Amino acid sequence: MSGRRTTLAIHAARVAASTAMLLPGDHRRRAVGSLFLAASTTLLQARHRYGTDGSDQVATQVQTVTGLARLVSRPETKDALMWYLALQATMSYACSGWAKLAGEKWRDGSALPGVMRTRTYGFGTAYELLRKYPRTSKLVQHGVLAMECGFPVIYLFGGRLTRPLVAAAGSFHVANAFVMGLGRFMTAFPAMHPVLAYTTAPRSHPAVAGRDDRMAKTALVLLAGGVTAASALMAARRARVVSGWPHSRTVTTRHGNVLSYDAGGSKADHGPVIVFNHGLASTAEHFSWMAERLTFDLDLPLVTYSRAGYGPSRRHRTAGYTLQESADDIVDLVEAAVPDGRPVVLVGHSLGAEFNRRAVAQLGDRVAGVVHLDPTHPAQLVRSDKQRKGGELFTDSIQELARWTRMGFGALMARPKWVDDLPRPYREKVFAMYTDSRMWSAASREWNTVQAEFDGWSENLGPLQAPGLVLAAQMTVDVDPEQLLMYHDIAKTHQAAGESGEVTVLEGAGHDTMLTDARQARTVADHIAAFVRDHVVPGGAQGTNEKLQSAKLPTGSETE
């Protein structure tokens, strides 16, 4: 398909087929022409750089269905095909409307003016009118939402709503063609309207007296079955999410939250315990590669846990959420899960690192060291334009994920690649957490509070009375150099207390891949082990196990 001559030949054949279909004559010739157009559109998707859009997809549906309907002889089969296309048309409008309704900008009336001022779909005159008459603009947008979201009512009231809704939808496409330049939409979508008229007409109408409606009933049964299966799937995933691991234990914090945690590694009754704290919209299992390296290869003791609301951990506090709540939970976890007298090394990724930083003062001498993995800085929304703009997009995304997963649509979520980058025993559980609403609701709660507390941050970070190490992902600092400066600010909080404070940039690492990529996570684990050996254990390597003594500082990193 990539050859220029092949592409030109196919387009020429499409022109010839389209011309032949416009001529009067045998309907079978038109059927073959429709099927050829549908097949060639599908083939050309591999050739065109930007793929196809909604108009091409709709045209392919219409051409395929009408082509098949012309070839078959049984009226029941023709009606089944017509019903299929009518249901596709109904869903195309309804799903588009409900997707818009989930976005705040469509609800508050700012979406359409925003589109009109873009280079791709914008139109200056329309933008000026919408800005000049905001109430009319909002009325138009809400009218579009009402038409699309309520489109399935076309099948109520004996077909009396067919003409108004088809006229509204057709006008919508005509307006988009002239205002947004979506000319092909004006012909593609209305091509589905005749089957809407056919399937919504009452059986008493002479033209549809013998119509077979079993396809519609079958679709409803399949929909009910799909909803039931999805509900069962999400219930099974929720059970896996809240069950924890076989040897998991729990601790109840001062706020009434019940945290689930796992302890592993060395059975020795001395030396520091490494405590991991995961990031926003993340899981304790994200540390699995590091945990395996530190426990199995280096024989170091560690604790991993899920914050309140994540995984099997429960948030029972009824008061409003604050970031200090999560910091207090860390303190209570350490006091309950780590034996008295044992020092801890707090390791936090992203927002988890900020929670650790806030917990250091309460834990006092129990903190023997702090490792910050690509950490959050309280001033990042103020000092970094990229973080601020990215945060705005993230706000919309996380709110929609929380909303849609609560409605049960987690069953439709695709499996992300990073899940299969984790060790095999953790994948299914992590994917269950990823599609479950509990994680996204907890993340949305945390993120809303982060924005509120970090907005306008102007304070200086206080000193941390413990050695510190900041492990920065190279991709993070390459994209946003301001991040590196903020990482140095965090390192200086340790230096201000007379402790060691370093920043190390991990070559080739990303914000998440430093955890999920096996090689990068092993490198991070080795840095943590070297930090424990050199800065936490008194006398350097003396008194540590042989595996830790032989651990070498990884190469491929830049220490500053």
XYZ file of C-alpha atoms in Angstrom, residues 30-314:
285
model
C -24.090 -0.588 -6.687
C -23.654 -3.237 -4.011
C -20.260 -4.229 -5.383
C -19.312 -0.559 -5.647
C -20.256 0.086 -2.007
C -18.280 -2.894 -0.774
C -15.269 -1.875 -2.880
C -15.344 1.642 -1.430
C -15.536 0.261 2.111
C -12.678 -2.204 1.514
C -10.436 0.342 -0.204
C -11.027 2.904 2.575
C -9.899 0.283 5.076
C -6.793 -0.555 3.008
C -5.854 3.087 2.589
C -5.813 3.589 6.358
C -2.399 1.893 6.352
C -1.132 4.374 3.756
C -2.338 7.705 5.075
C -0.073 9.134 7.772
C -2.838 10.494 9.981
C -5.282 7.635 9.504
C -8.974 8.442 9.143
C -11.557 10.406 11.077
C -15.155 9.863 12.133
C -16.570 10.644 8.685
C -14.464 7.901 7.064
C -15.466 5.426 9.748
C -19.160 6.229 9.300
C -18.877 6.076 5.506
C -17.236 2.663 5.761
C -20.062 1.430 8.002
C -22.756 2.741 5.636
C -21.086 1.372 2.491
C -20.459 -2.048 4.027
C -23.967 -2.476 5.410
C -25.839 -1.153 2.358
C -23.607 -3.184 0.062
C -24.403 -6.381 1.925
C -28.094 -5.497 2.145
C -28.269 -5.121 -1.643
C -26.694 -8.535 -2.186
C -28.742 -10.632 0.237
C -32.202 -11.833 -0.757
C -33.939 -12.511 2.569
C -35.928 -9.519 3.886
C -35.114 -10.554 7.487
C -31.392 -10.238 6.780
C -31.878 -6.858 5.138
C -33.794 -5.648 8.185
C -31.110 -6.962 10.538
C -28.492 -4.994 8.613
C -30.654 -1.863 8.681
C -31.130 -2.230 12.428
C -27.378 -2.659 12.890
C -26.668 0.593 11.078
C -29.478 2.404 12.930
C -28.068 1.308 16.294
C -24.605 2.469 15.227
C -26.067 5.850 14.295
C -27.869 6.147 17.632
C -24.735 5.236 19.576
C -22.554 7.626 17.544
C -24.635 10.559 18.743
C -25.387 9.347 22.276
C -21.809 8.328 23.123
C -20.478 11.601 21.731
C -22.944 13.553 23.842
C -22.249 11.700 27.091
C -18.499 12.012 26.520
C -18.938 15.789 26.123
C -21.150 15.921 29.196
C -18.343 14.423 31.283
C -16.146 17.416 30.432
C -16.558 20.474 32.608
C -15.972 22.864 29.700
C -19.024 21.643 27.832
C -21.139 21.988 30.940
C -19.976 25.513 31.763
C -20.196 26.685 28.152
C -16.514 27.372 27.467
C -15.847 24.463 25.087
C -17.264 25.877 21.846
C -15.523 29.276 22.060
C -12.323 27.385 22.852
C -12.690 25.310 19.691
C -13.554 28.348 17.568
C -10.281 30.084 18.462
C -8.042 27.174 17.364
C -6.156 27.066 14.081
C -7.380 23.586 13.164
C -11.159 23.929 13.617
C -11.550 27.592 14.471
C -13.497 30.352 12.725
C -12.768 33.926 13.751
C -16.218 35.363 13.049
C -17.947 32.605 14.998
C -15.537 33.059 17.897
C -16.248 36.789 18.084
C -19.998 36.186 18.036
C -19.788 33.538 20.751
C -17.685 35.823 22.901
C -20.034 38.747 22.305
C -23.164 36.738 23.176
C -22.107 34.308 25.936
C -25.663 33.351 26.921
C -26.492 32.379 23.342
C -23.200 30.490 23.127
C -24.029 28.508 26.250
C -27.563 27.840 24.986
C -26.189 26.464 21.698
C -23.750 24.160 23.496
C -26.379 22.861 25.888
C -28.686 22.345 22.926
C -26.060 20.182 21.219
C -25.585 18.217 24.445
C -29.322 17.676 24.800
C -29.675 16.542 21.183
C -26.778 14.080 21.356
C -27.302 12.723 24.877
C -31.024 12.287 24.340
C -30.806 10.888 20.818
C -32.010 7.361 21.799
C -35.467 8.834 22.572
C -35.910 8.810 18.802
C -37.348 5.314 19.303
C -40.071 6.546 21.635
C -43.489 8.044 20.840
C -44.086 6.025 17.681
C -41.522 7.818 15.544
C -42.928 11.313 16.065
C -39.483 12.535 17.228
C -37.652 11.201 14.168
C -37.992 14.257 11.953
C -37.084 16.827 14.669
C -34.028 14.879 15.804
C -32.831 14.055 12.282
C -33.328 17.705 11.289
C -31.368 18.851 14.355
C -28.543 16.395 13.683
C -28.426 17.303 9.999
C -28.300 21.022 10.810
C -25.513 20.303 13.290
C -23.410 18.665 10.553
C -24.129 21.435 8.038
C -23.033 24.038 10.581
C -19.860 22.083 11.350
C -19.078 21.850 7.647
C -19.208 25.598 7.120
C -17.811 26.722 10.469
C -15.252 24.021 11.310
C -14.429 22.836 7.799
C -15.731 19.301 8.410
C -17.266 18.959 4.970
C -17.209 15.164 4.782
C -19.201 14.920 8.010
C -22.058 16.731 6.252
C -22.466 13.801 3.834
C -21.269 10.844 5.905
C -23.444 11.118 9.016
C -26.727 12.025 7.273
C -26.206 8.866 5.176
C -27.287 6.998 8.325
C -30.467 9.008 8.745
C -32.647 7.033 6.270
C -32.223 3.840 8.307
C -33.217 5.808 11.415
C -36.424 6.807 9.663
C -36.987 3.211 8.550
C -36.465 1.638 11.982
C -38.369 4.268 13.993
C -41.487 4.234 11.838
C -44.420 2.473 13.543
C -45.283 -0.999 12.259
C -48.641 0.385 11.152
C -46.903 2.374 8.417
C -47.365 0.605 5.045
C -43.692 0.933 4.091
C -42.521 -1.030 7.162
C -45.458 -3.358 7.731
C -43.306 -6.486 7.346
C -40.185 -5.181 9.115
C -38.314 -7.742 11.227
C -37.304 -6.187 14.560
C -35.542 -9.193 16.097
C -32.144 -7.533 15.649
C -33.105 -4.720 18.031
C -34.313 -7.187 20.650
C -31.153 -9.244 20.231
C -29.034 -6.121 20.678
C -30.844 -5.303 23.935
C -30.286 -8.841 25.214
C -26.596 -8.663 24.279
C -26.309 -5.269 25.960
C -27.847 -6.636 29.151
C -25.501 -9.606 28.986
C -22.521 -7.348 28.436
C -23.466 -5.145 31.391
C -23.906 -8.221 33.569
C -20.558 -9.668 32.485
C -18.805 -6.329 33.026
C -20.356 -6.033 36.488
C -19.180 -9.531 37.400
C -15.701 -8.762 36.063
C -15.417 -5.545 38.064
C -16.715 -7.272 41.195
C -14.037 -9.939 40.799
C -11.382 -7.283 40.290
C -12.585 -5.320 43.313
C -12.308 -8.479 45.418
C -8.729 -8.929 44.193
C -7.913 -5.278 44.909
C -9.137 -5.242 48.508
C -7.863 -8.706 49.457
C -4.190 -7.796 49.840
C -1.444 -10.397 49.627
C -1.398 -13.684 51.629
C 0.961 -12.312 54.298
C -0.291 -8.713 54.340
C -0.911 -7.071 57.693
C -2.832 -3.968 58.698
C -2.407 -1.030 61.049
C -5.013 1.517 62.115
C -3.711 5.077 62.202
C -4.672 7.989 64.453
C -7.127 9.154 61.776
C -8.932 5.798 61.768
C -7.487 4.800 58.399
C -6.614 1.120 57.978
C -3.361 0.667 56.059
C -2.366 -2.641 54.482
C 1.359 -3.314 54.410
C 3.849 -6.063 53.599
C 7.222 -6.665 55.236
C 10.024 -8.742 53.804
C 13.747 -9.213 53.445
C 16.324 -9.814 56.138
C 15.190 -11.430 59.396
C 17.988 -9.754 61.353
C 16.866 -7.779 64.400
C 19.182 -4.822 63.767
C 19.937 -2.333 61.022
C 17.679 0.056 59.113
C 14.349 -0.908 57.524
C 13.512 0.590 54.126
C 9.929 1.939 53.917
C 8.500 2.612 50.444
C 5.783 5.188 49.696
C 4.205 5.136 46.215
C 3.239 8.086 44.045
C -0.067 9.571 42.940
C -2.370 7.156 41.063
C 0.189 4.434 41.640
C 0.496 1.240 43.667
C 2.848 -0.303 46.198
C 3.470 -3.031 43.600
C 5.232 -0.456 41.412
C 8.246 -1.067 43.673
C 8.237 -4.832 43.006
C 11.422 -4.889 40.901
C 13.268 -2.879 43.555
C 11.817 -4.964 46.376
C 12.990 -8.189 44.756
C 16.471 -6.788 44.210
C 16.806 -5.426 47.749
C 15.339 -8.445 49.539
C 16.430 -11.447 47.473
C 19.818 -10.205 46.223
C 20.958 -7.809 48.966
C 19.048 -9.214 51.962
C 17.750 -5.847 53.164
C 14.532 -5.546 55.233
C 11.764 -3.394 53.814
C 8.110 -2.421 54.170
C 5.738 -1.513 51.344
C 2.222 -0.225 51.929
C -0.782 1.279 50.183
C -1.964 4.728 51.254
C -5.497 5.129 52.554
C -7.959 4.560 49.718
C -5.491 2.702 47.506
C -5.628 -1.068 47.043
C -6.650 -2.897 50.226
C -6.076 0.142 52.468
C -9.192 1.940 53.705
